[in-house]
Each structure stands twice: as C-alpha cells, then as structure tokens.
PDB file of C-alpha atoms in Angstrom:
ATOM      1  CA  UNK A   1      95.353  86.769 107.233  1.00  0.00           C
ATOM      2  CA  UNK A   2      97.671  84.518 105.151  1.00  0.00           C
ATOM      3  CA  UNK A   3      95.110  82.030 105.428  1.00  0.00           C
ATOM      4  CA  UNK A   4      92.142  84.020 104.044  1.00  0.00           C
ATOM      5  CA  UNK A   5      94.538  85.449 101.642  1.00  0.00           C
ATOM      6  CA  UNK A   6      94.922  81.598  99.848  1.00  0.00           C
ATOM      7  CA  UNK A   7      91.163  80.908 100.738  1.00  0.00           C
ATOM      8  CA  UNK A   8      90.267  83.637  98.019  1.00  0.00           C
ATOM      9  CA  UNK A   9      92.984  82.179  95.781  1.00  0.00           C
ATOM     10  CA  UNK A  10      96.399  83.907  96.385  1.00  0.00           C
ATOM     11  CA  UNK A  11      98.717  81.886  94.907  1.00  0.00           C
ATOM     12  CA  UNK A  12     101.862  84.275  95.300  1.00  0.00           C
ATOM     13  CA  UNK A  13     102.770  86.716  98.308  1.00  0.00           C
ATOM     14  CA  UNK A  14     105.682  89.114  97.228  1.00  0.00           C
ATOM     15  CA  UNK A  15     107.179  90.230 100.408  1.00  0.00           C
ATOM     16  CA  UNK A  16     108.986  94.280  99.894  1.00  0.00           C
ATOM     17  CA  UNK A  17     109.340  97.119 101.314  1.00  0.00           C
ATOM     18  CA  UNK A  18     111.267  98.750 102.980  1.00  0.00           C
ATOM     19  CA  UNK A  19     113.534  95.977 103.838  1.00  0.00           C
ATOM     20  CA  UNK A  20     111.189  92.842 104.668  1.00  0.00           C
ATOM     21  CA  UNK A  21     113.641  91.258 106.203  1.00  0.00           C
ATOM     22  CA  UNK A  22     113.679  93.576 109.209  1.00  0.00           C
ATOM     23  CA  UNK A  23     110.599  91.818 110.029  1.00  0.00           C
ATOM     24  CA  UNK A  24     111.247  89.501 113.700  1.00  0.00           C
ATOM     25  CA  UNK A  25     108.950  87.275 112.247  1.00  0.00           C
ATOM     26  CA  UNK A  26     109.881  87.426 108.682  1.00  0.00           C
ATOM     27  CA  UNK A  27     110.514  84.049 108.194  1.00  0.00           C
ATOM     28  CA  UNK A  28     107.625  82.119 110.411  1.00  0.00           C
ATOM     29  CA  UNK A  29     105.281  84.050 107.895  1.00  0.00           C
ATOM     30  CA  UNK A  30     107.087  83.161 104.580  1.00  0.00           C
ATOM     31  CA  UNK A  31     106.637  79.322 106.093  1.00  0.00           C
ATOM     32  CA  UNK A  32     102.880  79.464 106.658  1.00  0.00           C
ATOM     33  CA  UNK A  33     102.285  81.093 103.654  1.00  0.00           C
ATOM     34  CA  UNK A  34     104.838  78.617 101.778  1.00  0.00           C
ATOM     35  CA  UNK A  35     102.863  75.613 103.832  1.00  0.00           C
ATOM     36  CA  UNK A  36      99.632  76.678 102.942  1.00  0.00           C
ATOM     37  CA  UNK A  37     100.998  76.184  98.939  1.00  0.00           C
ATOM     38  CA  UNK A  38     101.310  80.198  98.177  1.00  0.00           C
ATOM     39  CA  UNK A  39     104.403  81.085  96.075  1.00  0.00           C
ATOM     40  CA  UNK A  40     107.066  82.696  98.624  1.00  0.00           C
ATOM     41  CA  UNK A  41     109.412  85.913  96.870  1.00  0.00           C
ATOM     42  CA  UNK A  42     110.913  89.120  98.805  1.00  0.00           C
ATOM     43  CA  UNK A  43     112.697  91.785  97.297  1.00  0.00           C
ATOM     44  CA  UNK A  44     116.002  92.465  99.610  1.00  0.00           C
ATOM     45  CA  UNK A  45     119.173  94.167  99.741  1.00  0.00           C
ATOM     46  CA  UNK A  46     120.779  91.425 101.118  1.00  0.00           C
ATOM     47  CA  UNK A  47     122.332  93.127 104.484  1.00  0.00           C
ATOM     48  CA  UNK A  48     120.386  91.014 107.067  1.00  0.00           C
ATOM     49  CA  UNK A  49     120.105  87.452 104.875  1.00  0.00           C
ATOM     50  CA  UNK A  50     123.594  87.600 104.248  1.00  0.00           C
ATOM     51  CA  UNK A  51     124.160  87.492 107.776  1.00  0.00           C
ATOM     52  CA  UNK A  52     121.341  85.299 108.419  1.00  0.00           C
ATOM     53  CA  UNK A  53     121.240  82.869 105.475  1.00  0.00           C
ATOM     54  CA  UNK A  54     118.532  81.207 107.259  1.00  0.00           C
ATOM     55  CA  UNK A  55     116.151  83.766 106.050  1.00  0.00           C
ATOM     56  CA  UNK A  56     116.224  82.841 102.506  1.00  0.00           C
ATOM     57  CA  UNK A  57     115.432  79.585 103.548  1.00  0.00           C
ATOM     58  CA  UNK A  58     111.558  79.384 103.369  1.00  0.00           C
ATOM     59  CA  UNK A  59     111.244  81.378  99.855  1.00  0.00           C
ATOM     60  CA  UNK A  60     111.443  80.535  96.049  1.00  0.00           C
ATOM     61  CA  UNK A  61     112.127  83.668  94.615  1.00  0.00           C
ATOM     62  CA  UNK A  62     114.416  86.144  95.622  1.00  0.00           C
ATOM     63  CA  UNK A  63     115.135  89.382  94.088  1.00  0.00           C
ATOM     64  CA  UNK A  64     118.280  91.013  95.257  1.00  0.00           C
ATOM     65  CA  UNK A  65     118.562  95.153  95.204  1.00  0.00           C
ATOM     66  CA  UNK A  66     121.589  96.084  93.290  1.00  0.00           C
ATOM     67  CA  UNK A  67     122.615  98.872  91.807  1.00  0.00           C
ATOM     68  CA  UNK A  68     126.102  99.359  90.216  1.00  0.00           C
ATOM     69  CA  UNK A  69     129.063  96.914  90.739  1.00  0.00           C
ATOM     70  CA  UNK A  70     131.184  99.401  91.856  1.00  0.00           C
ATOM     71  CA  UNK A  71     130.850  99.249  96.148  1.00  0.00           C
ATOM     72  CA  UNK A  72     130.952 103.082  96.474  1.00  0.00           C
ATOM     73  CA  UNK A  73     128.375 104.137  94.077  1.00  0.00           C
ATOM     74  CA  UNK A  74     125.904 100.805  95.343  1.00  0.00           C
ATOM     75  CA  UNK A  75     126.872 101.938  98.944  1.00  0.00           C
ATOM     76  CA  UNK A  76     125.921 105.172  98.151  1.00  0.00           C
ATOM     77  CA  UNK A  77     122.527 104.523  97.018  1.00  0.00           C
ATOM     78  CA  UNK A  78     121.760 101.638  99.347  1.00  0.00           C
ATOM     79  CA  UNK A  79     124.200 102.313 102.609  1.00  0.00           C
ATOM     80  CA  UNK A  80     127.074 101.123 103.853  1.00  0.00           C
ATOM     81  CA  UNK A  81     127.771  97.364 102.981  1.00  0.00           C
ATOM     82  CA  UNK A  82     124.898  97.200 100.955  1.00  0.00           C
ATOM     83  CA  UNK A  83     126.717  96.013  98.170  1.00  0.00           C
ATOM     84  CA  UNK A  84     128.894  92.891 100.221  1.00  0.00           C
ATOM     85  CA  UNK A  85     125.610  92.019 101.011  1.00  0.00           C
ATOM     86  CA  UNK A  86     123.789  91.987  97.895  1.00  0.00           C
ATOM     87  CA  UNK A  87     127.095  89.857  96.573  1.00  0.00           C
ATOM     88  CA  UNK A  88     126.930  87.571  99.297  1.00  0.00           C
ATOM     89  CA  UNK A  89     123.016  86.743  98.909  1.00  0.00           C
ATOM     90  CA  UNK A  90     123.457  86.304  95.612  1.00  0.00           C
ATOM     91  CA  UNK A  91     125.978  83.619  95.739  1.00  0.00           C
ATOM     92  CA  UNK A  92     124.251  81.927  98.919  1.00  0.00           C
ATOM     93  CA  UNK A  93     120.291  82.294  97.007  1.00  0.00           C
ATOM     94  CA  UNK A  94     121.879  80.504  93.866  1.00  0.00           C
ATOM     95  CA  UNK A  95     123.587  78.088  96.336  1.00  0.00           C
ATOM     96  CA  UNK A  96     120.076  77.027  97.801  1.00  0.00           C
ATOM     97  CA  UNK A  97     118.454  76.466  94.261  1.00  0.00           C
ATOM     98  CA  UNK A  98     116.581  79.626  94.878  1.00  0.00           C
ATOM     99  CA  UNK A  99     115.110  81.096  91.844  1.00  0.00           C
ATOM    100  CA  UNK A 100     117.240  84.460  92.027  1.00  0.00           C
ATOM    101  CA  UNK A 101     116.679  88.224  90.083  1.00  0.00           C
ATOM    102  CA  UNK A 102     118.747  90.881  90.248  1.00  0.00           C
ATOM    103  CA  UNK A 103     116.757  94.814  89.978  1.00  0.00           C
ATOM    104  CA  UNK A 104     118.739  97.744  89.418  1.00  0.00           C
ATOM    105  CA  UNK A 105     117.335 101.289  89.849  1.00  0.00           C
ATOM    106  CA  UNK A 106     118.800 103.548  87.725  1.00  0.00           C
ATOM    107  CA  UNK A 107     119.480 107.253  88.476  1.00  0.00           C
ATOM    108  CA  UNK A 108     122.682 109.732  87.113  1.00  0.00           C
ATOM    109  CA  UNK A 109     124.954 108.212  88.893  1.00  0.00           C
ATOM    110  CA  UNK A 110     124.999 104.983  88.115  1.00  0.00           C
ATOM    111  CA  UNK A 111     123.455 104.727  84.687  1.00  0.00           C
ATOM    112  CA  UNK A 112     126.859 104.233  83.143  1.00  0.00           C
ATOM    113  CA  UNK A 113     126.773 100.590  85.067  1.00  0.00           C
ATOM    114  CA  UNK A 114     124.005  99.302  82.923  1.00  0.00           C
ATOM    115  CA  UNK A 115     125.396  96.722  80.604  1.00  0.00           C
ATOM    116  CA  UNK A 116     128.094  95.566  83.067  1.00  0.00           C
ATOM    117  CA  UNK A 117     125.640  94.712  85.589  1.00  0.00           C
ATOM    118  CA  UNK A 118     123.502  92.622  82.990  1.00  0.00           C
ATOM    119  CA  UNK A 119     126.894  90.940  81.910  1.00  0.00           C
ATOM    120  CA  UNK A 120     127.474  89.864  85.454  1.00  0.00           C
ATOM    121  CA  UNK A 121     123.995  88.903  85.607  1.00  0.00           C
ATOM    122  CA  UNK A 122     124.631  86.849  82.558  1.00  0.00           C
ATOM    123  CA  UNK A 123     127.083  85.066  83.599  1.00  0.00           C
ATOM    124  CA  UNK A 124     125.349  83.610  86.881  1.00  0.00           C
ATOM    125  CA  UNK A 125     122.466  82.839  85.102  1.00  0.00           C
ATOM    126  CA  UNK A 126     120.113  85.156  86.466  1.00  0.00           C
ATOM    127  CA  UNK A 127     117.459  87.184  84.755  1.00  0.00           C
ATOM    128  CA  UNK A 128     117.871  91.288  85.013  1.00  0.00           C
ATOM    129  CA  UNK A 129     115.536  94.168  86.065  1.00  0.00           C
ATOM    130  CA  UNK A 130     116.310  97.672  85.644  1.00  0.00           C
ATOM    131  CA  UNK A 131     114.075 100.260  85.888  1.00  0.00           C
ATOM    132  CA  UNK A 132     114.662 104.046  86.393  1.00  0.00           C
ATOM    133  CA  UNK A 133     113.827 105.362  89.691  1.00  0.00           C
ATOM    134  CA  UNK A 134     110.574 107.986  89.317  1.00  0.00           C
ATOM    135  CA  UNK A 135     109.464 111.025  91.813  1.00  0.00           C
ATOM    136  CA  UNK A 136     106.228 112.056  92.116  1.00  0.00           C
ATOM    137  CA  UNK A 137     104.512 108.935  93.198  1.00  0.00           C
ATOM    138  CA  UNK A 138     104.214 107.507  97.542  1.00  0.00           C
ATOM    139  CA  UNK A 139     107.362 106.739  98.996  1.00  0.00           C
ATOM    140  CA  UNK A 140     109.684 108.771  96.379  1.00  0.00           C
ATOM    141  CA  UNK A 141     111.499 111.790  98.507  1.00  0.00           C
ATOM    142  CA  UNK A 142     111.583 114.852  96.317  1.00  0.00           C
ATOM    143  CA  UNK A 143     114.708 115.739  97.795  1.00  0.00           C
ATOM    144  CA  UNK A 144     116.880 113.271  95.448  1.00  0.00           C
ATOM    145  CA  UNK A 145     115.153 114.697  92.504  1.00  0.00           C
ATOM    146  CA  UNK A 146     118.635 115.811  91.060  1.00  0.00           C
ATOM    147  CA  UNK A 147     119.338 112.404  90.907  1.00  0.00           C
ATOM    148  CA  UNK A 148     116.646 111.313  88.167  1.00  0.00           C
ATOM    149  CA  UNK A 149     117.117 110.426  85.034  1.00  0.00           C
ATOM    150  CA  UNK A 150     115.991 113.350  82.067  1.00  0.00           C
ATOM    151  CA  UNK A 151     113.033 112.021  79.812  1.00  0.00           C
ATOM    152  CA  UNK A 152     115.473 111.849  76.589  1.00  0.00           C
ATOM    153  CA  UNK A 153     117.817 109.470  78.889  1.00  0.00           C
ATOM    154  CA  UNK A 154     114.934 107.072  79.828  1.00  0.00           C
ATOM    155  CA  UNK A 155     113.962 107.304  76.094  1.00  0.00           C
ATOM    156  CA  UNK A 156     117.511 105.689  75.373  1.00  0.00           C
ATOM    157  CA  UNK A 157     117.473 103.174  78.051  1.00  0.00           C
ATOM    158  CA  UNK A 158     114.150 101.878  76.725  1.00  0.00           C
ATOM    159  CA  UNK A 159     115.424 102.068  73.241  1.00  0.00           C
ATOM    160  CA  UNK A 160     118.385  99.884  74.687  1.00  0.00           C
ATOM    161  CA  UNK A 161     116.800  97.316  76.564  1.00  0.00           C
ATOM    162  CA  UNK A 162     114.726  97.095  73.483  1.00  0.00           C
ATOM    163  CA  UNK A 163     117.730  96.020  71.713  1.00  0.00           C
ATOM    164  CA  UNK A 164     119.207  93.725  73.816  1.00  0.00           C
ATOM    165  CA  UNK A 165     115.917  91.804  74.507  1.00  0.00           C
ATOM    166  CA  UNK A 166     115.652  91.313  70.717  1.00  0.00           C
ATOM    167  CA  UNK A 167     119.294  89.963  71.051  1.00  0.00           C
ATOM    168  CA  UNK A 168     118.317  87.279  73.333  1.00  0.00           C
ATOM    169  CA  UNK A 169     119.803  89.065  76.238  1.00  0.00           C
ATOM    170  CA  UNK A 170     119.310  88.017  80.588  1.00  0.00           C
ATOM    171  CA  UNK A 171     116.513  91.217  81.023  1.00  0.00           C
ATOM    172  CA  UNK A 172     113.322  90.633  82.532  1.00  0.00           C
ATOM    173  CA  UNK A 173     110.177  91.547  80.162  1.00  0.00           C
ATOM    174  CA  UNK A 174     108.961  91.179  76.666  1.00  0.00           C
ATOM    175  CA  UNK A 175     110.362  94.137  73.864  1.00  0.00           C
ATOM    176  CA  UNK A 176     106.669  95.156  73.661  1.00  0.00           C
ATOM    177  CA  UNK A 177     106.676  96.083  77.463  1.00  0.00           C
ATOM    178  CA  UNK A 178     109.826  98.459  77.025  1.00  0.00           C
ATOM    179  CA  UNK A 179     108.494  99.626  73.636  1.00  0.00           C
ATOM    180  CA  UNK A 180     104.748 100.461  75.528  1.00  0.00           C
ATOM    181  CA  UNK A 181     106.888 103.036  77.580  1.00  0.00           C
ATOM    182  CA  UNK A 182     109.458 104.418  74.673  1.00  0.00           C
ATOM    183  CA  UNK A 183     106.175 105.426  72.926  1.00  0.00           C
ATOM    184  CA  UNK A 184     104.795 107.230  75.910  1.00  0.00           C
ATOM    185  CA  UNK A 185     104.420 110.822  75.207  1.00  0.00           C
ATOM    186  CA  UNK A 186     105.422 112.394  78.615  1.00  0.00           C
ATOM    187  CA  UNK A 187     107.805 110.482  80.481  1.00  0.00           C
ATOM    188  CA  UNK A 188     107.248 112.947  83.287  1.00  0.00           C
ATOM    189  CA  UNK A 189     103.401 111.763  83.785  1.00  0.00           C
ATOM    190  CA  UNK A 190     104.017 108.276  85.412  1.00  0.00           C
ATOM    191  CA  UNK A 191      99.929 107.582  84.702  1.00  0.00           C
ATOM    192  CA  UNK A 192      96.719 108.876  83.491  1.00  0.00           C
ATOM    193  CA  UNK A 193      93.294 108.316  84.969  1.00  0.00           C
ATOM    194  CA  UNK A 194      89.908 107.007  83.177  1.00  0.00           C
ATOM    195  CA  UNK A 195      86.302 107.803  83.141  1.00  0.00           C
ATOM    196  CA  UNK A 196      84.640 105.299  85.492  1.00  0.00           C
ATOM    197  CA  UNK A 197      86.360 101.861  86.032  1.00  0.00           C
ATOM    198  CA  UNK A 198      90.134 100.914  84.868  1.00  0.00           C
ATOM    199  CA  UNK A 199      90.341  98.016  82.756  1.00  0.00           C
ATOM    200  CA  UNK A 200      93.960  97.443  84.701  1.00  0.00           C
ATOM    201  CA  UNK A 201      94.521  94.521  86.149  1.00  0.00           C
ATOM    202  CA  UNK A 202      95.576  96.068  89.079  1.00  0.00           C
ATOM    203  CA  UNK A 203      93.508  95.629  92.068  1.00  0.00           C
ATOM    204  CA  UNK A 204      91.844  92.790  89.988  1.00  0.00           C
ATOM    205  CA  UNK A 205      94.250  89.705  90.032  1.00  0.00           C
ATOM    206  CA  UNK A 206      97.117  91.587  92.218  1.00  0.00           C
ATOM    207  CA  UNK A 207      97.077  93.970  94.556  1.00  0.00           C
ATOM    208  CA  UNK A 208      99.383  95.672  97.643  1.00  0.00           C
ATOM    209  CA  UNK A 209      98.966  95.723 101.221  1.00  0.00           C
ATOM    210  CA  UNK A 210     100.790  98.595 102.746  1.00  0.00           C
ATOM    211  CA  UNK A 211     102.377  97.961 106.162  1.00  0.00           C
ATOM    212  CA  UNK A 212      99.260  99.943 107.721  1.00  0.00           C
ATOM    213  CA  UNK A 213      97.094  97.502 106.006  1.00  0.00           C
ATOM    214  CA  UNK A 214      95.572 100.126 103.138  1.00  0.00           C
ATOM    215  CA  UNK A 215      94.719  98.056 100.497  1.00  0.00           C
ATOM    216  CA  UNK A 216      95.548  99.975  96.950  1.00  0.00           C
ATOM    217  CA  UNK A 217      95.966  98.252  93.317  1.00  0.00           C
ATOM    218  CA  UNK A 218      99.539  98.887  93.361  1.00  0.00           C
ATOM    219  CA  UNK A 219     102.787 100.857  94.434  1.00  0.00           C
ATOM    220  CA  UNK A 220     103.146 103.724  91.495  1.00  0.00           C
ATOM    221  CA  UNK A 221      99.012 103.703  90.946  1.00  0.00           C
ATOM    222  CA  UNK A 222      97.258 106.907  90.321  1.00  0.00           C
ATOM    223  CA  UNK A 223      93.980 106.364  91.267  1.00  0.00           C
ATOM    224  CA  UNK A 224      91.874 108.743  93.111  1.00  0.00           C
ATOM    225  CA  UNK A 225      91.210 106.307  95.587  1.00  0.00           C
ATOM    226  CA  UNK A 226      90.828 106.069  99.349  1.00  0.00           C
ATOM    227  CA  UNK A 227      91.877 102.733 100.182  1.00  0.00           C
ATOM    228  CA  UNK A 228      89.905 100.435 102.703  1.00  0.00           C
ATOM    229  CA  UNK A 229      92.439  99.134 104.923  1.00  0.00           C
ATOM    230  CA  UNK A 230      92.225  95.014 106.415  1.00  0.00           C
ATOM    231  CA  UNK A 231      92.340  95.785 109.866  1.00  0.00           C
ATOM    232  CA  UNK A 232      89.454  98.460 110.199  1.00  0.00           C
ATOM    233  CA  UNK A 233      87.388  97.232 107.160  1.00  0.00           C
ATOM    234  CA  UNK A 234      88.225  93.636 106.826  1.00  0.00           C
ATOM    235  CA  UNK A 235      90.368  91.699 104.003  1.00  0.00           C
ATOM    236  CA  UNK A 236      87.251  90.969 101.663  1.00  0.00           C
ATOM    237  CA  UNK A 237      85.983  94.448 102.115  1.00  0.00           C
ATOM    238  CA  UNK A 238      89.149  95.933 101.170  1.00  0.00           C
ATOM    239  CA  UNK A 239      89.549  93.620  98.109  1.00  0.00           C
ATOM    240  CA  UNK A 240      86.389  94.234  97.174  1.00  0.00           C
ATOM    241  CA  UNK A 241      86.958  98.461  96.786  1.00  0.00           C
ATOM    242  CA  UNK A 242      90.024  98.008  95.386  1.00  0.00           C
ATOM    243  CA  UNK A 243      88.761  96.316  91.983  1.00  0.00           C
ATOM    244  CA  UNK A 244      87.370  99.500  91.157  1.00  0.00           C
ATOM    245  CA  UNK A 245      89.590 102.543  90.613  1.00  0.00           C
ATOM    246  CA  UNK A 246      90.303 105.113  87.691  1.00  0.00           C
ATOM    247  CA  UNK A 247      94.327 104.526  87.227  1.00  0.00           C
ATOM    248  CA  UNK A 248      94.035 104.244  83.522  1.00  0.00           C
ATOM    249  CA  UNK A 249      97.276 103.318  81.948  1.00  0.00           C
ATOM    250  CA  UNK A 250     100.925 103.901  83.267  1.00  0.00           C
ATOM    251  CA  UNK A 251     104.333 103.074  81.606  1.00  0.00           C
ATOM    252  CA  UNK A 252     106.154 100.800  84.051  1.00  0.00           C
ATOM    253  CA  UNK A 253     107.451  98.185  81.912  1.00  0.00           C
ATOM    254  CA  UNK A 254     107.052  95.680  84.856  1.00  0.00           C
ATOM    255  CA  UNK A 255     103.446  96.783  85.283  1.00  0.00           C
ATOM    256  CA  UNK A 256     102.778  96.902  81.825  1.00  0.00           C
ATOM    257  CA  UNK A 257     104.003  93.053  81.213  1.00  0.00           C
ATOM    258  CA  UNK A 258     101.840  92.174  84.168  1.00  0.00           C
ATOM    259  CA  UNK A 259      98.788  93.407  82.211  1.00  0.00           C
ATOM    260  CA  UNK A 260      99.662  91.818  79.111  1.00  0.00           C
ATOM    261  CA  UNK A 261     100.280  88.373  80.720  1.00  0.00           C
ATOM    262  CA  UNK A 262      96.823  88.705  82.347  1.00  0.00           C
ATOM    263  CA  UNK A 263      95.268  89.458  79.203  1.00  0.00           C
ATOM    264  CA  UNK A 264      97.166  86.052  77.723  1.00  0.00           C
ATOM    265  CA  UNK A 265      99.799  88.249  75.161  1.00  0.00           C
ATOM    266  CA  UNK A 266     101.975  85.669  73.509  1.00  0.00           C
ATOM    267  CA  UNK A 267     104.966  87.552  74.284  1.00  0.00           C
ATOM    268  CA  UNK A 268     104.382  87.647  77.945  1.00  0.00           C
ATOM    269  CA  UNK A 269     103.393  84.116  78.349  1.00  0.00           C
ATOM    270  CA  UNK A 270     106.977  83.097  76.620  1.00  0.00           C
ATOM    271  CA  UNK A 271     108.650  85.554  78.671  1.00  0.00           C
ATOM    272  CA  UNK A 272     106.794  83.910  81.833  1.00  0.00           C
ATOM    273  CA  UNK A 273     107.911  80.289  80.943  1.00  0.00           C
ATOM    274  CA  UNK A 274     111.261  82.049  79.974  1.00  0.00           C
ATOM    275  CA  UNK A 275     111.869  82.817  83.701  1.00  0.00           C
ATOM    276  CA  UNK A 276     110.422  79.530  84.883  1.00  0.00           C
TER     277      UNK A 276
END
C-alpha cells in the first residue's frame, strides 16, 4: 500500500489516531514509507514513545498531544501519565533533531492554560496548535458535550490567536486562517455542503484512510458521501471517489490554511517556510 501510495505521488503520510503508536508494527511502516522518500509525522501523546524512544526514531515530524501544563487537568483529559509522557517526548523528539509541534485541544477546563502553554512552547522553540475540541462530527462522544467551549468563547480565542499571530507569536497558521473562522456565522455548524462538486482541496491533494480502510476527504468533512474503502474497492478506486464530494466550506483553521496553501495564498506559503 505504502508503495502505491508514493507511486501516485504521496509525498507525506501523517500517522494519527487513536494512538498510532499502539501499532506492533508502527515503526517498520514509518521506515518503508520514510525509505521510499515520503515525509514521516504522527500525532502522539507520548505514553508509549516515551517509554520506547525508539519509536520516534524513523519520523520527521512529531506532534505531541498536550493539553494544559498542569498534570491533573492533562491527565484528566488524556489519562493517567499522559502528561509525563507528553513532557518526556518532547524533550527526547527535540533531542533527536525531530521537527516537533505541540496541539492543544481546548475545552472548559483547561482554556485558562492557553497562553502558558504557548509560552512554554516558546521557549523550546516549537511552533503551537490549539484548536477547540467540536461534537457533532465521527469520533466526537456526545457525552462530554458539557465540556465544549460556548460559540462567544471560541469567538474570543480566535480573536486572540489573531492577536498574537500578528505579534509574531510560536502558533501554527496564518491570521487569515483564524480570522476565516471568527467571521463564521454559526460556530455550532462545523460545515456546509455545495451543489455538485466541492472546490476543497480535500480529497484532491490530501485525503484520510480510516483504520477500516474507508477512504473520505478528511476527519471533520461533511460530505454526503459513502466512502470506497482500499481493501474491498482498491486504493485508486477509492482515490478516485473521493475527489468528488459536496463538503463545501468548514471553519477549521488548520483545514482552512491547508486550502489556502494549495491555492498558493502568500500568507500560507510564509507560514509554510515559517515552520520549515
């Protein structure tokens, strides 16, 4: 698979989950896909490469899941020794020369953690990512609704990170990307759909694989879509159907610089050479 994958021109495989890590084989597949010249990157919490440094071996970026500096409130959010973990991956992914990110998901209880996180973050050099966790999309549990940010809050924190990017400040993403989603009129509709085929990028020049093989444009998408999956229809089949879906527009800062660095905006290709 990782093969075909480059063949069609993949030139970066973003391992997440879930914890990838989990994965017996996690790191025999980050080496073939590093060998074959693909850009190697997992998103972790850091529990099993802190214990197994090893793991972190075969990849060039690393993005490490944390969420507050205080232990109890990460722990809470992540499990127990989440955060020793995270701190300890940290320290040995900057050790190894490995192009390291922090992303923080942001819900009620640890909102007030924002700007010391991006301090610390500062201050080892690495580039932050926070993003407010949202309900109503695949793999969000209902049940932790409570926990969710109010629209007026994620108004501010846009309006913040806004600020602070305009300072010159260690957060991942052009202004224009956090100022696409402060402008968004309900924070409580994560996308819209089209008539006929999505001009997103999405399922054009990135896509996901979930771990059953469906093939869909991306996590959060919208589409009315019933993906093809690789292992009954076949990778090109699946990449094929995937190019064309109705997910209009969403306002996921992360998504929304992805779009504007396809489509060549200035600010996104600075911010892209930014974070090297």
């Amino acid at each position: 698979m990782l093969r075909e994958l480059r063949r069609l021109g993949t030139i970066r495989i973003k391992f997440q989950g879930g914890e990838p890590t989990l994965k017996p084989d996690f790191p025999e597949i980050c080496w073939e896909a590093r060998k074959l010249g693909m850009i190697t990157s997992t998103v972790t919490n850091g529990m099993r490469t802190s214990a197994n440094p090893e793991l972190l071996d075969p990849l060039m970026e690393v993005v490490v899941s944390l969420d507050s500096l205080r232990p109890d409130i990460n722990d809470h959010m992540r499990g127990p020794g989440a955060f020793k973990g995270a701190m300890k991956t940290i320290d040995l992914s900057l050790g190894k020369g490995i192009k390291t990110y922090v992303n923080m998901a942001l819900c009620q209880i640890n909102l007030e953690d924002l700007e010391a996180l991006l301090t610390f973050c500062e201050r080892r050099g690495m580039k932050m990512n926070a993003q407010p966790i949202k309900f109503g999309v695949v793999y969000y549990d209902d049940e932790a609704r409570p926990f969710a940010l109010t629209p007026s809050q994620i108004r501010e924190f846009h309006l913040q990170m806004i600020e602070w990017k305009k300072r010159g400040r260690g957060i991942m993403f052009s202004a224009s990307s956090f100022q696409k989603a402060l402008d968004w009129p309900d924070l409580t509709q994560n996308n819209i759909r089209c008539r006929g085929d999505s001009d997103c990028m999405a399922g054009k020049f990135y896509f996901h694989i979930d771990p059953n093989g469906d093939v869909i444009p991306c996590i959060p998408h919208g589409a009315d879509l019933a993906p093809k999956n690789i292992l009954k229809d076949g990778l090109y089949e699946a990449l094929r159907q995937v190019r064309y879906h109705n997910c209009g527009d969403c306002w996921s800062p992360y998504l929304n610089e992805r779009k504007a660095l396809f489509r060549l905006r200035p600010e996104a290709i600075i911010e892209f050479f930014k974070r090297g």
